[in-house]
Coordinates of C-alpha atoms and ligand atoms in Angstrom, one line a residue:
M251 CA 0.3 0.1 -0.1
E252 CA 3.0 2.3 -0.2
V253 CA 2.2 2.9 -4.0
R254 CA -1.2 3.0 -4.2
G255 CA -3.3 3.4 -7.7
A256 CA -3.7 1.1 -10.5
L257 CA -1.3 3.4 -13.1
R258 CA 0.9 4.0 -10.2
I259 CA 1.1 0.6 -9.2
A260 CA 1.8 -0.2 -13.5
V261 CA 4.7 2.5 -13.9
A262 CA 6.4 1.4 -10.8
A263 CA 6.7 -2.0 -11.5
A264 CA 8.0 -1.0 -15.2
R265 CA 10.5 1.2 -13.6
A266 CA 11.9 -1.4 -10.7
L267 CA 12.3 -3.4 -14.3
E268 CA 13.8 -0.6 -16.0
E269 CA 16.8 -1.0 -12.5
E270 CA 17.1 -4.8 -13.2
I271 CA 18.1 -4.1 -16.5
V272 CA 20.5 -1.6 -16.1
S273 CA 22.2 -3.1 -13.4
G274 CA 22.8 -5.9 -16.0
A275 CA 21.4 -8.9 -14.5
S276 CA 20.6 -11.8 -16.4
A277 CA 17.1 -12.2 -18.6
D278 CA 16.6 -14.9 -16.2
D279 CA 16.6 -12.8 -13.0
V280 CA 15.0 -10.3 -15.4
H281 CA 12.2 -13.1 -15.3
K282 CA 12.6 -14.1 -11.4
A283 CA 11.5 -10.3 -10.8
A284 CA 8.9 -10.2 -13.0
D285 CA 7.4 -12.8 -11.5
V286 CA 7.6 -11.3 -7.8
L287 CA 6.3 -8.0 -8.8
R288 CA 3.6 -9.7 -10.5
D289 CA 2.3 -11.5 -7.5
A290 CA 2.8 -8.4 -5.0
R291 CA -1.2 -7.1 -5.5
P292 CA -3.4 -9.3 -7.4
T293 CA -6.5 -7.3 -8.3
A294 CA -5.0 -4.3 -10.4
V295 CA -3.8 -5.9 -14.4
S296 CA -2.5 -2.9 -15.1
L297 CA 0.6 -4.6 -12.6
P298 CA 0.9 -7.5 -15.2
N299 CA 0.4 -6.0 -18.0
A300 CA 2.8 -3.6 -17.4
V301 CA 5.6 -6.2 -16.4
N302 CA 4.5 -8.7 -19.6
Y303 CA 5.3 -6.1 -21.7
V304 CA 8.7 -5.3 -20.3
L305 CA 9.7 -9.3 -20.8
H306 CA 8.7 -8.7 -24.2
I307 CA 10.5 -6.1 -24.6
V308 CA 13.2 -8.4 -23.5
E309 CA 12.4 -11.1 -25.2
S310 CA 12.1 -9.5 -28.9
H311 CA 15.7 -7.6 -28.3
G312 CA 18.2 -11.4 -28.8
S313 CA 21.1 -10.0 -30.1
D314 CA 24.5 -11.1 -30.8
D315 CA 26.1 -8.5 -28.8
P316 CA 24.0 -8.8 -24.9
A317 CA 25.6 -5.0 -24.8
V318 CA 23.8 -3.7 -28.0
G319 CA 20.5 -6.4 -26.9
R320 CA 20.7 -4.2 -23.9
A321 CA 20.6 -0.6 -24.8
L322 CA 17.6 -1.5 -27.4
I323 CA 15.4 -3.0 -24.3
L324 CA 16.2 -0.1 -22.3
G325 CA 15.0 2.6 -24.9
E326 CA 11.8 0.9 -25.5
V327 CA 11.2 0.1 -21.3
T328 CA 12.0 3.6 -21.1
A329 CA 9.6 5.4 -24.0
F330 CA 7.2 2.4 -22.4
I331 CA 7.2 4.3 -19.1
S332 CA 6.8 7.6 -20.8
S333 CA 4.1 6.2 -22.5
L334 CA 2.3 5.1 -19.6
E335 CA 3.1 8.5 -17.6
S336 CA 1.5 10.3 -20.3
S337 CA -1.6 8.3 -20.8
I338 CA -2.7 9.5 -17.4
A339 CA -2.5 13.2 -18.4
E340 CA -4.3 12.5 -22.0
A341 CA -7.3 10.1 -20.6
A342 CA -7.6 13.4 -17.3
A343 CA -7.9 15.6 -20.4
H344 CA -10.1 14.3 -22.1
G345 CA -12.3 13.7 -18.6
S346 CA -12.4 17.5 -17.9
S347 CA -13.4 18.2 -21.1
L348 CA -16.7 16.0 -19.9
V349 CA -16.8 18.9 -16.8
E350 CA -19.5 21.6 -17.5
D351 CA -19.9 24.7 -15.2
G352 CA -22.6 23.9 -12.8
D353 CA -22.2 20.0 -12.8
V354 CA -22.1 18.3 -9.5
I355 CA -19.5 15.4 -9.5
L356 CA -19.3 12.6 -6.9
T357 CA -16.6 10.3 -6.7
I358 CA -15.2 7.3 -4.6
C359 CA -11.6 6.5 -3.8
N360 CA -9.0 8.3 -4.8
S361 CA -7.6 7.9 -8.9
S362 CA -5.3 9.6 -9.7
T363 CA -6.8 10.2 -13.3
V364 CA -10.2 11.5 -11.7
V365 CA -8.5 13.7 -9.8
E366 CA -6.1 14.7 -12.4
A367 CA -8.8 15.4 -14.6
L368 CA -11.1 17.8 -11.8
K369 CA -7.8 19.5 -11.5
L370 CA -7.6 20.3 -15.0
A371 CA -11.7 20.8 -15.3
K372 CA -10.9 23.9 -12.4
G373 CA -7.6 25.3 -13.5
R374 CA -9.2 25.8 -17.4
G375 CA -12.2 27.9 -14.7
R376 CA -15.0 25.4 -15.1
R377 CA -17.3 26.4 -11.6
F378 CA -18.3 22.8 -9.9
S379 CA -18.3 20.9 -7.2
V380 CA -17.5 17.6 -5.5
F381 CA -18.6 15.1 -2.9
A382 CA -16.0 12.4 -2.8
C383 CA -17.1 9.0 -0.3
E384 CA -14.7 8.5 2.3
T385 CA -13.8 4.7 1.2
R386 CA -14.1 2.8 3.9
P387 CA -11.8 1.1 5.9
R388 CA -8.8 2.8 4.3
W389 CA -10.1 6.4 3.6
Q390 CA -8.8 7.0 0.2
G391 CA -11.6 9.8 -0.2
H392 CA -9.8 11.9 2.2
I393 CA -6.9 11.5 0.3
T394 CA -9.0 13.0 -2.8
A395 CA -10.9 15.6 -0.7
R396 CA -7.6 17.4 0.5
E397 CA -5.7 16.5 -3.3
L398 CA -9.1 18.7 -4.8
S399 CA -9.7 21.2 -2.0
G400 CA -5.6 21.6 -2.4
A401 CA -6.7 22.8 -6.1
G402 CA -8.7 25.2 -4.9
V403 CA -11.6 22.6 -6.0
D404 CA -14.6 23.1 -3.5
V405 CA -15.1 19.6 -2.0
T406 CA -17.4 18.1 0.7
L407 CA -17.1 14.5 2.0
I408 CA -19.9 12.0 3.0
V409 CA -19.4 8.5 5.1
D410 CA -19.9 5.9 1.5
S411 CA -23.7 5.2 2.9
A412 CA -25.2 8.7 2.4
A413 CA -23.8 8.0 -1.6
Y414 CA -27.6 7.1 -3.0
H415 CA -28.7 10.0 -0.7
T416 CA -26.4 12.6 -1.9
L417 CA -27.1 11.8 -5.7
K418 CA -31.0 12.0 -5.3
T419 CA -30.6 15.6 -3.0
K420 CA -28.0 17.3 -3.8
G421 CA -28.4 17.5 -7.8
V422 CA -25.3 15.7 -8.7
S423 CA -25.4 15.4 -12.7
K424 CA -21.9 13.1 -12.8
V425 CA -20.1 10.5 -11.4
F426 CA -16.7 9.9 -11.6
V427 CA -14.7 7.5 -10.9
G428 CA -11.1 4.9 -11.8
A429 CA -10.4 2.2 -12.7
D430 CA -8.5 -1.1 -11.6
T431 CA -9.6 -3.3 -14.9
V432 CA -11.6 -3.2 -17.5
Y433 CA -13.3 -6.5 -18.7
A434 CA -13.9 -7.4 -22.6
D435 CA -17.6 -6.5 -21.8
G436 CA -17.4 -3.3 -20.8
S437 CA -17.5 -3.1 -16.9
V438 CA -14.8 -2.7 -14.5
V439 CA -12.9 -3.9 -11.4
N440 CA -12.5 -0.9 -8.8
K441 CA -12.4 -0.6 -5.3
V442 CA -15.3 -1.6 -2.9
G443 CA -18.2 0.7 -3.3
T444 CA -18.0 1.4 -6.7
S445 CA -20.6 -1.0 -7.9
Q446 CA -23.3 0.4 -5.2
V447 CA -22.3 4.2 -6.2
A448 CA -22.7 3.2 -9.6
L449 CA -26.0 1.4 -9.5
A450 CA -27.2 4.4 -7.5
A451 CA -26.3 6.7 -10.1
R452 CA -28.8 4.0 -12.7
S453 CA -31.3 4.3 -10.3
A454 CA -31.3 8.8 -9.6
G455 CA -30.6 9.1 -13.6
V456 CA -27.4 10.0 -13.0
P457 CA -24.4 9.2 -16.0
V458 CA -21.4 7.3 -14.6
Y459 CA -17.8 7.7 -16.4
V460 CA -15.0 5.5 -15.7
L461 CA -11.5 7.6 -16.2
T462 CA -9.0 5.3 -16.8
E463 CA -5.6 4.6 -19.2
S464 CA -6.1 0.9 -21.3
I465 CA -3.1 -0.6 -19.8
K466 CA -5.5 -1.5 -16.9
F467 CA -7.7 -3.7 -20.2
Y468 CA -7.8 -6.8 -19.2
P469 CA -7.0 -8.8 -22.3
Y470 CA -7.7 -12.5 -20.9
S471 CA -10.8 -11.6 -20.3
M472 CA -11.9 -11.8 -23.9
H473 CA -11.8 -15.8 -23.6
G474 CA -14.0 -15.2 -20.0
A475 CA -11.2 -14.9 -17.1
T476 CA -12.1 -12.1 -14.0
V477 CA -9.4 -11.1 -12.1
E478 CA -8.7 -12.0 -8.9
I479 CA -11.0 -9.7 -5.8
E480 CA -8.2 -8.6 -2.9
E481 CA -9.0 -9.3 0.3
R482 CA -7.6 -7.4 2.7
D483 CA -6.4 -7.9 6.6
G484 CA -10.0 -7.7 9.1
A485 CA -7.8 -5.3 11.4
E486 CA -8.6 -2.8 8.7
V487 CA -12.2 -3.2 9.5
S488 CA -12.7 -3.8 13.0
D489 CA -11.3 -5.6 16.3
I490 CA -14.0 -6.7 17.8
K491 CA -13.3 -10.3 19.8
G492 CA -15.7 -13.2 18.2
V493 CA -16.7 -11.5 15.1
G494 CA -15.8 -12.1 12.1
V495 CA -14.4 -9.1 9.1
F496 CA -14.9 -10.1 4.9
N497 CA -13.3 -7.1 4.0
P498 CA -12.5 -7.4 -0.2
A499 CA -10.8 -4.4 -1.5
F500 CA -13.0 -4.1 -4.9
D501 CA -16.2 -4.6 -6.2
V502 CA -17.2 -5.1 -10.1
T503 CA -19.3 -3.4 -11.5
S504 CA -21.9 -4.1 -14.4
A505 CA -21.2 -2.6 -18.0
D506 CA -25.4 -1.6 -17.6
N507 CA -23.8 0.9 -15.2
I508 CA -21.7 2.9 -17.0
T509 CA -22.2 5.6 -18.5
S510 CA -19.3 5.7 -21.2
L511 CA -14.9 4.8 -20.3
V512 CA -12.8 7.6 -20.8
T513 CA -9.2 6.6 -21.9
E514 CA -5.9 8.3 -23.3
D515 CA -8.0 8.2 -26.7
G516 CA -11.1 9.8 -25.7
V517 CA -14.3 8.6 -24.9
C518 CA -15.1 5.1 -25.6
P519 CA -19.2 3.4 -24.7
P520 CA -18.7 -0.1 -22.8
G521 CA -19.7 -1.7 -26.1
E522 CA -16.8 -0.8 -27.9
V523 CA -13.8 -1.7 -25.0
R524 CA -14.1 -5.2 -26.7
A525 CA -12.6 -4.0 -30.0
R526 CA -10.3 -1.8 -28.4
M527 CA -9.2 -3.9 -26.6
E528 CA -8.3 -6.7 -29.4
E529 CA -6.2 -3.6 -31.3
K530 CA -4.0 -2.7 -28.0
F531 CA -3.5 -6.8 -26.4
G532 CA -2.6 -8.5 -30.1
W533 CA 1.0 -8.6 -28.4
M534 CA 0.1 -10.4 -25.8
M535 CA -2.5 -12.4 -27.0
Ligands
RI2_654 P1 -5.8 5.0 -10.3 C1 -6.8 2.7 -6.5 O1 -7.3 0.8 -6.3 C2 -8.5 2.3 -6.7 O2 -9.7 1.5 -6.6 C3 -8.7 3.6 -8.0 O3 -10.1 4.1 -8.4 C4 -8.3 3.2 -9.0 O4 -6.8 2.2 -7.8 C5 -7.8 3.5 -9.9 O5 -5.9 4.7 -9.1 P2 -5.9 1.0 -4.6 O6 -4.6 0.4 -6.0 O7 -4.8 4.9 -11.8 O8 -5.6 2.5 -3.7 O9 -6.7 6.5 -11.4 O10 -5.9 -0.1 -4.2 O11 -4.6 5.8 -10.2

């Protein structure tokens, strides 16, 4: 939990492998490091996607001269890391263009893409306000509230269970959430509580936008695979003796409850995710 946010996790993993390669590690050692990194957290698919892409680069540069091979690999890995970093800015720019004067936006957890989009909208002079769900049990909504407030955005914290009431009574016009993993059918894995917010939003007639870089697309979901939902220590929730705790960290929001996904390539209805996935992840399949 020192590195949070699905995109930051991907960048950190790619950087770790880059350091391995710089330090002269053998292909075998790079593969071992990749296994350790992939196992660090189970749910955000940006992590294995980034690791697998670096391995794909390593494997495609077998050279008779190891120094030449390493230089080529490093050049491509560094370019890949830059493209990950610019994808957040591009997705956020597309997200920010959805913000209109008078909007009341509800969000959950701490998505760097969502925060960046809202900061950009504020910077462009848009007048809007935000409700941030606290996001029990680790309170990442407080990070969002602090970041937005620091950027001059009018932000109000709510307890997670106040989401529906807030949607119905406070004129919420849009829901913005991040993503940890995107499935081919357009459904999205994100911080636990997101699916309830989206269900509530649908019932209240409020559109739901998922801001996500395409490194979070899960290509194996085209064949029906799903990711494991991380379950965290019960002590994060309660220490009542004799009482069990179920503490899933993520949940799945059905595509039916998502209006659009917003990636570095622009706005994409859930029904178009599969085609974009095929285009982006041919190298892996
Ligand atoms: P960005 C986070 O998970 C949250 O679920 C957030 O919505 C998602 O990653 C995407 O974050 P965690 O790593 O990539 O905090 O938009 O458990 O920053």
